[in-house]
């Protein structure tokens, strides 16, 4: 019995030993797996670190997320360890206390792992974890998750994407994490968006989130970033310009490295741009680095000189009539004020006027009788300041030339460079041997110079020297490479020997600068008699200079021609006309010298009609009313946001209109926003956006005269006068009870018009009704009126003078004023409403048939296909179109593009066919008009049609600047240009604009947020139109016209006969 029990016990012990051994093996295997998992996890982390790079910034959000990420992994490991330990502690016999290394005692006392070993192993693993954590904290970048409550959406999304990349955020968690960090308005938008997607049952993933986010917070799609980048110019520091350039660069696509490089360099300040171009960088980054280095070096190299300190706190002195004949007490007239860059910045900082030195503000006017010239020079190379010296004798101080090398300080004034004489320069004739030369004594030039053309004429030869730059006051540099030593000059009996540096001059042979002036010492100049007195040895010498030519105004077109011919424009003369500051300035008189004597006498008799109105027009029976569909609902549109400089301009124009009595302060519940649109001359046009008011207005259907009906009245006339009313709409008052409806609101006030403003939908009808009433007794007898264009016509000169006298008397009687500069008096032929009227009849302006007749020969298949697309659209109006066009269509075949005589003949014949009356209809003014427009990268095109039958074409090529505009802006340009050209057909009638730009469909209701919208919308105010979208492939004609090559401006009105 006892032996049987021992046998059973032995079996139990063996079974337990076997189980313990197997369990130990399992645990060993599991621990090996756990160790391998740790090793693999650490290896993955290291690889991720190498991909992301080392970052030093630590962030709480990143740390928490990393801990969560690592915590989820370590938690699983910890759970596994607890499970393994639990087996050791709970599932094993409690009597096990021994270690495997101890001598075997009893099977019951053996265990695979002892407590000491397990503790040791746990300590080693914890040390490994601490080392791993320390390694992760050092190598793993920890980044704050960015918040967004407004600002740059692209910058925020870029930082968010970096965070996601660093911390390997799963795609499904990105929206949740990003939306959690939206604040304020952005958070309210997010709640709305989340509910919207939930209601519609749509999935809101990360891509959808980014799209919605940029739609809400990104820039308007109408903003032309390409155009902004192309037009970006450096205005301040180089690094600010680089920041702006890089920001715009991230918003555009498709620009090559060469295009970006060229745009960047051209946008730098002129002197810096020229320096960079000389370095010829091949990469944009290199050019940016060069620009920053040069700008920094230029800044640090500047040193205040004795001359610059003399000017530091001085202001330009006003020019006054001289009482003394010499310069011993008064500065010369029209002296050039030399401002270095530090002084210029000081004037800007203190807000001083560059002309008079007084405080400058919007609307500032210098006091009468003051005129100044500002000569800006670089501080590191300031010119001699003797021109503005106030010393009693105008003495030229001598300087130690040894302290300044020619290469560092060589300078030539713009006057010397161009040969233009100023009061502080002396121009005279001199002799070199037997050759007469023109010479300029100029204290604004550091050295003596000679023109290479004069050098060749005289026969002298220059000696090559180490090239150095000669700096011009404008900031540019010219390179001097040679010198002529010991040149002997004879100037009014005085013999001079001087070294002359060879430099390209204009209209001048020799310049004697400070290098010679310092050698003679004291100089006394008399700018009234244009003499200079100095000593040579002990003998006094007196030179008499040529008197400067009288300065006269130059017409802009003449200046343009001179510049094209190589002339330099180097001076701007500002004429300050008399009159009290702030008072009404005298208007420029009209040049009537080319008018017949009897016309001049007639205009003098009606001088009042030519004046600028200075008071409100009288109240008349045709004052303008505004009748609304619902009088109980006031129209109010809040003002737009304006740039700071625009606010000042708005305030100035409002104040001016208040002084003229055109507007008054308002308390009306109505208000519309205002727009500022820049004119061609750089000034601003003040406009009111009445789109909302027009939409609520009952339209006036006053009959507008048709062009063909009016021109029919001209039969037999031989003499014509065209009169244009001055600011026509403002010559009509508003009805008193409707004044409050014209109210507009700016950033600083609320005002209303007393006169009829521009932009009201019924204003053309009111104006036409007023003209018809004023000229009622004479209409279609010797006067016709189309809005503010008045045409007087007669059969003889005597009759015309009588008729013109009657018209001017009527205008004077009814207090209307004309603008003489836009009038044409007693002409035998003139342009009126797009037609040429003469004694021979009425014909289409010859310039307006060139769009088709001068269509250039297509250079490739694409251009030919465009031409055939245009003509084919109207093929049903062209007899035998297929036969005529067959040689051209054959050219579209593979390898068939070749201009044979037959093909050229077909091309010309097809152009002629397109201008025949079988194709082109005459306008029917009882039917609505359609304007088809399109724009491409090359140009704009449009077609005027009725019932899809063409009346006229226009085509206009775009210059480089407009090519850089956005598609939206180019499409708007096409619309505005077409409406402007066909104004006589469209004004006063509702018409349809057909475009392939979908964004234009909402033009009548969209908020004005860009300068392009402001500029173009204002030109459409007063017209009634609907905008219809038509895909580009269906708008073939306008599309072909917009892609037409050749002539830069091609307008075509395709009526081939006079009016019916």
Short mmCIF file of N, CA and C in Angstrom, two decimals, residues 142-266:
data_model
loop_
_atom_site.label_atom_id
_atom_site.label_comp_id
_atom_site.label_asym_id
_atom_site.label_seq_id
_atom_site.Cartn_x
_atom_site.Cartn_y
_atom_site.Cartn_z
N UNK A 142 9.41 67.51 -31.49
CA UNK A 142 8.14 67.66 -30.79
C UNK A 142 7.57 69.03 -31.15
N UNK A 143 6.42 69.07 -31.79
CA UNK A 143 5.90 70.27 -32.42
C UNK A 143 4.54 70.60 -31.85
N UNK A 144 4.31 71.88 -31.58
CA UNK A 144 2.97 72.35 -31.20
C UNK A 144 2.05 72.24 -32.40
N UNK A 145 0.88 71.72 -32.16
CA UNK A 145 -0.10 71.70 -33.26
C UNK A 145 -0.60 73.13 -33.46
N UNK A 146 -0.51 73.67 -34.66
CA UNK A 146 -0.89 75.07 -34.88
C UNK A 146 -2.39 75.28 -34.75
N UNK A 147 -2.76 76.43 -34.21
CA UNK A 147 -4.18 76.80 -34.13
C UNK A 147 -4.51 77.77 -35.25
N UNK A 148 -5.79 77.88 -35.57
CA UNK A 148 -6.21 78.78 -36.65
C UNK A 148 -7.51 79.47 -36.24
N UNK A 149 -7.45 80.80 -36.28
CA UNK A 149 -8.66 81.60 -36.05
C UNK A 149 -8.80 82.68 -37.09
N UNK A 150 -7.98 82.59 -38.13
CA UNK A 150 -7.91 83.60 -39.17
C UNK A 150 -6.46 83.82 -39.54
N UNK A 151 -6.19 84.37 -40.69
CA UNK A 151 -4.82 84.58 -41.15
C UNK A 151 -4.55 83.86 -42.45
N UNK A 152 -3.31 83.44 -42.63
CA UNK A 152 -2.91 82.80 -43.88
C UNK A 152 -3.30 81.33 -43.85
N UNK A 153 -4.28 80.90 -44.65
CA UNK A 153 -4.71 79.50 -44.60
C UNK A 153 -3.65 78.55 -45.16
N UNK A 154 -2.88 79.01 -46.15
CA UNK A 154 -1.86 78.14 -46.74
C UNK A 154 -0.75 77.84 -45.73
N UNK A 155 -0.37 78.84 -44.96
CA UNK A 155 0.68 78.62 -43.97
C UNK A 155 0.19 77.64 -42.91
N UNK A 156 -1.06 77.78 -42.47
CA UNK A 156 -1.58 76.87 -41.45
C UNK A 156 -1.64 75.43 -41.97
N UNK A 157 -2.16 75.24 -43.18
CA UNK A 157 -2.25 73.90 -43.73
C UNK A 157 -0.86 73.29 -43.92
N UNK A 158 0.11 74.11 -44.29
CA UNK A 158 1.46 73.59 -44.47
C UNK A 158 2.03 73.10 -43.15
N UNK A 159 1.81 73.84 -42.07
CA UNK A 159 2.31 73.42 -40.75
C UNK A 159 1.56 72.19 -40.26
N UNK A 160 0.27 72.12 -40.56
CA UNK A 160 -0.51 70.95 -40.16
C UNK A 160 0.01 69.69 -40.87
N UNK A 161 0.28 69.82 -42.17
CA UNK A 161 0.79 68.68 -42.92
C UNK A 161 2.15 68.23 -42.38
N UNK A 162 2.99 69.19 -41.97
CA UNK A 162 4.27 68.82 -41.37
C UNK A 162 4.05 68.03 -40.08
N UNK A 163 3.10 68.48 -39.27
CA UNK A 163 2.81 67.77 -38.02
C UNK A 163 2.36 66.34 -38.31
N UNK A 164 1.44 66.21 -39.28
CA UNK A 164 0.94 64.87 -39.63
C UNK A 164 2.08 63.96 -40.09
N UNK A 165 3.02 64.53 -40.84
CA UNK A 165 4.13 63.74 -41.36
C UNK A 165 5.07 63.29 -40.24
N UNK A 166 5.36 64.22 -39.32
CA UNK A 166 6.29 63.90 -38.24
C UNK A 166 5.73 62.80 -37.34
N UNK A 167 4.44 62.92 -37.00
CA UNK A 167 3.86 61.99 -36.03
C UNK A 167 3.03 60.88 -36.66
N UNK A 168 3.12 60.75 -37.98
CA UNK A 168 2.49 59.65 -38.70
C UNK A 168 1.01 59.50 -38.32
N UNK A 169 0.30 60.63 -38.40
CA UNK A 169 -1.11 60.63 -38.04
C UNK A 169 -1.90 59.88 -39.11
N UNK A 170 -2.70 58.90 -38.72
CA UNK A 170 -3.52 58.18 -39.71
C UNK A 170 -4.49 59.14 -40.40
N UNK A 171 -4.83 58.84 -41.64
CA UNK A 171 -5.71 59.71 -42.42
C UNK A 171 -7.05 59.92 -41.73
N UNK A 172 -7.59 58.87 -41.11
CA UNK A 172 -8.92 58.98 -40.52
C UNK A 172 -8.93 59.88 -39.27
N UNK A 173 -7.74 60.17 -38.69
CA UNK A 173 -7.70 61.01 -37.50
C UNK A 173 -7.37 62.47 -37.83
N UNK A 174 -7.03 62.78 -39.07
CA UNK A 174 -6.54 64.12 -39.41
C UNK A 174 -7.60 65.20 -39.23
N UNK A 175 -8.83 64.93 -39.70
CA UNK A 175 -9.88 65.94 -39.61
C UNK A 175 -10.19 66.24 -38.15
N UNK A 176 -10.29 65.20 -37.33
CA UNK A 176 -10.60 65.39 -35.92
C UNK A 176 -9.52 66.23 -35.24
N UNK A 177 -8.26 65.90 -35.49
CA UNK A 177 -7.16 66.62 -34.86
C UNK A 177 -7.08 68.07 -35.34
N UNK A 178 -7.26 68.28 -36.64
CA UNK A 178 -7.17 69.63 -37.18
C UNK A 178 -8.33 70.50 -36.72
N UNK A 179 -9.56 69.97 -36.76
CA UNK A 179 -10.73 70.75 -36.37
C UNK A 179 -10.70 71.11 -34.89
N UNK A 180 -10.05 70.28 -34.06
CA UNK A 180 -9.96 70.58 -32.64
C UNK A 180 -9.19 71.88 -32.38
N UNK A 181 -8.31 72.24 -33.33
CA UNK A 181 -7.46 73.41 -33.13
C UNK A 181 -7.95 74.62 -33.92
N UNK A 182 -9.21 74.62 -34.34
CA UNK A 182 -9.82 75.81 -34.95
C UNK A 182 -10.43 76.67 -33.85
N UNK A 183 -10.26 77.97 -33.94
CA UNK A 183 -10.71 78.87 -32.89
C UNK A 183 -11.60 79.96 -33.45
N UNK A 184 -12.46 80.52 -32.60
CA UNK A 184 -13.25 81.68 -32.96
C UNK A 184 -14.15 81.43 -34.16
N UNK A 185 -14.04 82.34 -35.14
CA UNK A 185 -14.87 82.24 -36.34
C UNK A 185 -14.61 80.95 -37.07
N UNK A 186 -13.35 80.51 -37.06
CA UNK A 186 -13.03 79.27 -37.75
C UNK A 186 -13.72 78.08 -37.10
N UNK A 187 -13.84 78.10 -35.77
CA UNK A 187 -14.51 77.01 -35.08
C UNK A 187 -16.01 77.02 -35.35
N UNK A 188 -16.57 78.22 -35.42
CA UNK A 188 -17.99 78.31 -35.75
C UNK A 188 -18.23 77.82 -37.17
N UNK A 189 -17.35 78.14 -38.09
CA UNK A 189 -17.48 77.63 -39.46
C UNK A 189 -17.39 76.12 -39.48
N UNK A 190 -16.49 75.55 -38.67
CA UNK A 190 -16.33 74.10 -38.64
C UNK A 190 -17.60 73.42 -38.15
N UNK A 191 -18.22 73.95 -37.12
CA UNK A 191 -19.45 73.33 -36.62
C UNK A 191 -20.54 73.34 -37.69
N UNK A 192 -20.59 74.46 -38.42
CA UNK A 192 -21.58 74.54 -39.51
C UNK A 192 -21.27 73.52 -40.59
N UNK A 193 -19.99 73.41 -40.97
CA UNK A 193 -19.60 72.49 -42.03
C UNK A 193 -19.87 71.04 -41.61
N UNK A 194 -19.54 70.70 -40.38
CA UNK A 194 -19.75 69.34 -39.88
C UNK A 194 -21.22 68.97 -39.91
N UNK A 195 -22.08 69.91 -39.49
CA UNK A 195 -23.52 69.63 -39.51
C UNK A 195 -24.04 69.52 -40.93
N UNK A 196 -23.49 70.35 -41.84
CA UNK A 196 -23.92 70.31 -43.24
C UNK A 196 -23.62 68.95 -43.85
N UNK A 197 -22.42 68.45 -43.65
CA UNK A 197 -22.06 67.14 -44.21
C UNK A 197 -22.87 66.02 -43.55
N UNK A 198 -23.14 66.19 -42.26
CA UNK A 198 -23.92 65.16 -41.57
C UNK A 198 -25.34 65.11 -42.10
N UNK A 199 -25.94 66.29 -42.34
CA UNK A 199 -27.32 66.32 -42.85
C UNK A 199 -27.41 65.71 -44.24
N UNK A 200 -26.39 66.00 -45.06
CA UNK A 200 -26.42 65.50 -46.44
C UNK A 200 -25.89 64.07 -46.54
N UNK A 201 -25.39 63.53 -45.45
CA UNK A 201 -24.89 62.15 -45.46
C UNK A 201 -23.61 61.98 -46.25
N UNK A 202 -22.83 63.05 -46.42
CA UNK A 202 -21.59 62.98 -47.18
C UNK A 202 -20.40 62.74 -46.25
N UNK A 203 -19.41 62.06 -46.79
CA UNK A 203 -18.19 61.78 -46.02
C UNK A 203 -17.28 63.00 -46.04
N UNK A 204 -16.83 63.43 -44.87
CA UNK A 204 -15.92 64.57 -44.77
C UNK A 204 -14.53 64.06 -44.42
N UNK A 205 -13.75 63.75 -45.45
CA UNK A 205 -12.39 63.30 -45.27
C UNK A 205 -11.43 64.47 -45.28
N UNK A 206 -10.14 64.16 -45.19
CA UNK A 206 -9.14 65.22 -45.12
C UNK A 206 -9.09 66.05 -46.40
N UNK A 207 -9.19 65.43 -47.56
CA UNK A 207 -9.16 66.17 -48.81
C UNK A 207 -10.36 67.10 -48.91
N UNK A 208 -11.55 66.59 -48.53
CA UNK A 208 -12.75 67.43 -48.56
C UNK A 208 -12.61 68.59 -47.57
N UNK A 209 -12.02 68.29 -46.41
CA UNK A 209 -11.82 69.35 -45.41
C UNK A 209 -10.93 70.46 -45.96
N UNK A 210 -9.82 70.08 -46.60
CA UNK A 210 -8.92 71.09 -47.14
C UNK A 210 -9.60 71.92 -48.22
N UNK A 211 -10.36 71.28 -49.10
CA UNK A 211 -11.07 72.02 -50.15
C UNK A 211 -12.03 73.04 -49.55
N UNK A 212 -12.85 72.59 -48.60
CA UNK A 212 -13.82 73.49 -47.97
C UNK A 212 -13.10 74.60 -47.20
N UNK A 213 -12.00 74.23 -46.55
CA UNK A 213 -11.24 75.21 -45.76
C UNK A 213 -10.70 76.33 -46.64
N UNK A 214 -10.11 75.96 -47.78
CA UNK A 214 -9.55 76.98 -48.67
C UNK A 214 -10.63 77.80 -49.35
N UNK A 215 -11.78 77.19 -49.63
CA UNK A 215 -12.88 77.96 -50.20
C UNK A 215 -13.33 79.05 -49.24
N UNK A 216 -13.33 78.71 -47.94
CA UNK A 216 -13.80 79.66 -46.94
C UNK A 216 -12.75 80.70 -46.58
N UNK A 217 -11.51 80.25 -46.36
CA UNK A 217 -10.48 81.12 -45.81
C UNK A 217 -9.41 81.50 -46.82
N UNK A 218 -9.40 80.85 -47.97
CA UNK A 218 -8.39 81.18 -48.97
C UNK A 218 -8.72 82.46 -49.71
N UNK A 219 -7.82 82.92 -50.55
CA UNK A 219 -8.05 84.16 -51.32
C UNK A 219 -9.15 83.95 -52.34
N UNK A 220 -9.72 85.08 -52.78
CA UNK A 220 -10.77 85.02 -53.79
C UNK A 220 -10.22 84.40 -55.07
N UNK A 221 -11.00 83.58 -55.76
CA UNK A 221 -10.51 82.98 -57.01
C UNK A 221 -10.27 84.00 -58.10
N UNK A 222 -10.78 85.23 -57.90
CA UNK A 222 -10.58 86.26 -58.92
C UNK A 222 -9.24 86.98 -58.77
N UNK A 223 -8.54 86.73 -57.65
CA UNK A 223 -7.26 87.39 -57.46
C UNK A 223 -6.23 86.78 -58.42
N UNK A 224 -5.57 87.63 -59.16
CA UNK A 224 -4.60 87.17 -60.15
C UNK A 224 -3.21 87.16 -59.53
N UNK A 225 -2.85 86.00 -58.95
CA UNK A 225 -1.53 85.90 -58.33
C UNK A 225 -0.43 85.94 -59.39
N UNK A 226 -0.72 85.45 -60.59
CA UNK A 226 0.28 85.53 -61.66
C UNK A 226 0.60 87.00 -61.97
N UNK A 227 -0.47 87.81 -62.09
CA UNK A 227 -0.25 89.22 -62.36
C UNK A 227 0.45 89.94 -61.21
N UNK A 228 0.08 89.59 -59.97
CA UNK A 228 0.73 90.21 -58.82
C UNK A 228 2.22 89.89 -58.80
N UNK A 229 2.56 88.64 -59.11
CA UNK A 229 3.97 88.26 -59.13
C UNK A 229 4.71 88.99 -60.24
N UNK A 230 4.08 89.08 -61.41
CA UNK A 230 4.73 89.73 -62.55
C UNK A 230 4.96 91.22 -62.29
N UNK A 231 4.08 91.85 -61.50
CA UNK A 231 4.17 93.29 -61.29
C UNK A 231 4.82 93.66 -59.95
N UNK A 232 5.25 92.67 -59.18
CA UNK A 232 5.82 92.94 -57.86
C UNK A 232 7.13 93.72 -58.01
N UNK A 233 7.26 94.80 -57.24
CA UNK A 233 8.47 95.62 -57.26
C UNK A 233 8.99 95.80 -55.84
N UNK A 234 10.30 95.92 -55.72
CA UNK A 234 10.90 96.18 -54.42
C UNK A 234 10.65 97.62 -54.02
N UNK A 235 10.09 97.81 -52.85
CA UNK A 235 9.83 99.15 -52.34
C UNK A 235 10.61 99.43 -51.06
N UNK A 236 10.95 98.40 -50.31
CA UNK A 236 11.69 98.59 -49.07
C UNK A 236 12.96 97.78 -49.08
N UNK A 237 13.17 97.03 -47.99
CA UNK A 237 14.36 96.20 -47.89
C UNK A 237 14.27 95.00 -48.82
N UNK A 238 15.44 94.48 -49.17
CA UNK A 238 15.49 93.34 -50.08
C UNK A 238 14.83 92.11 -49.45
N UNK A 239 15.07 91.90 -48.15
CA UNK A 239 14.51 90.69 -47.54
C UNK A 239 12.99 90.75 -47.49
N UNK A 240 12.40 91.96 -47.38
CA UNK A 240 10.94 92.08 -47.43
C UNK A 240 10.43 91.73 -48.83
N UNK A 241 11.15 92.21 -49.83
CA UNK A 241 10.77 91.90 -51.21
C UNK A 241 10.87 90.40 -51.48
N UNK A 242 11.91 89.76 -50.96
CA UNK A 242 12.07 88.32 -51.15
C UNK A 242 10.94 87.56 -50.48
N UNK A 243 10.55 88.00 -49.28
CA UNK A 243 9.43 87.34 -48.59
C UNK A 243 8.15 87.44 -49.41
N UNK A 244 7.87 88.61 -49.96
CA UNK A 244 6.67 88.79 -50.77
C UNK A 244 6.74 87.93 -52.03
N UNK A 245 7.92 87.89 -52.63
CA UNK A 245 8.09 87.12 -53.86
C UNK A 245 7.87 85.64 -53.60
N UNK A 246 8.46 85.13 -52.52
CA UNK A 246 8.29 83.71 -52.21
C UNK A 246 6.85 83.37 -51.88
N UNK A 247 6.16 84.27 -51.18
CA UNK A 247 4.77 84.00 -50.84
C UNK A 247 3.91 83.90 -52.10
N UNK A 248 4.12 84.82 -53.06
CA UNK A 248 3.36 84.75 -54.31
C UNK A 248 3.79 83.56 -55.14
N UNK A 249 5.07 83.20 -55.06
CA UNK A 249 5.56 82.07 -55.84
C UNK A 249 4.86 80.77 -55.45
N UNK A 250 4.54 80.63 -54.17
CA UNK A 250 3.85 79.42 -53.72
C UNK A 250 2.41 79.36 -54.21
N UNK A 251 1.87 80.48 -54.69
CA UNK A 251 0.48 80.53 -55.11
C UNK A 251 0.30 80.42 -56.61
N UNK A 252 1.40 80.30 -57.35
CA UNK A 252 1.31 80.20 -58.81
C UNK A 252 1.95 78.89 -59.25
N UNK A 253 1.52 78.44 -60.38
CA UNK A 253 2.07 77.22 -60.96
C UNK A 253 2.40 77.47 -62.43
N UNK A 254 3.30 76.69 -62.96
CA UNK A 254 3.61 76.76 -64.39
C UNK A 254 4.73 77.72 -64.74
N UNK A 255 5.33 78.40 -63.75
CA UNK A 255 6.42 79.32 -64.05
C UNK A 255 7.73 78.54 -64.09
N UNK A 256 8.49 78.75 -65.14
CA UNK A 256 9.80 78.11 -65.23
C UNK A 256 10.80 78.82 -64.33
N UNK A 257 11.92 78.17 -64.10
CA UNK A 257 12.98 78.77 -63.27
C UNK A 257 13.49 80.06 -63.92
N UNK A 258 13.59 80.06 -65.26
CA UNK A 258 14.07 81.25 -65.96
C UNK A 258 13.09 82.41 -65.80
N UNK A 259 11.77 82.11 -65.90
CA UNK A 259 10.77 83.16 -65.77
C UNK A 259 10.78 83.75 -64.36
N UNK A 260 10.87 82.89 -63.35
CA UNK A 260 10.92 83.37 -61.97
C UNK A 260 12.17 84.20 -61.73
N UNK A 261 13.30 83.74 -62.26
CA UNK A 261 14.56 84.47 -62.08
C UNK A 261 14.48 85.85 -62.72
N UNK A 262 13.99 85.90 -63.97
CA UNK A 262 13.90 87.19 -64.65
C UNK A 262 12.93 88.14 -63.97
N UNK A 263 11.79 87.62 -63.51
CA UNK A 263 10.81 88.47 -62.83
C UNK A 263 11.38 89.00 -61.52
N UNK A 264 12.08 88.16 -60.79
CA UNK A 264 12.66 88.59 -59.51
C UNK A 264 13.69 89.70 -59.73
N UNK A 265 14.58 89.51 -60.66
CA UNK A 265 15.65 90.49 -60.89
C UNK A 265 15.06 91.81 -61.40
N UNK A 266 14.09 91.75 -62.30
CA UNK A 266 13.48 92.97 -62.84
C UNK A 266 12.72 93.74 -61.76
#
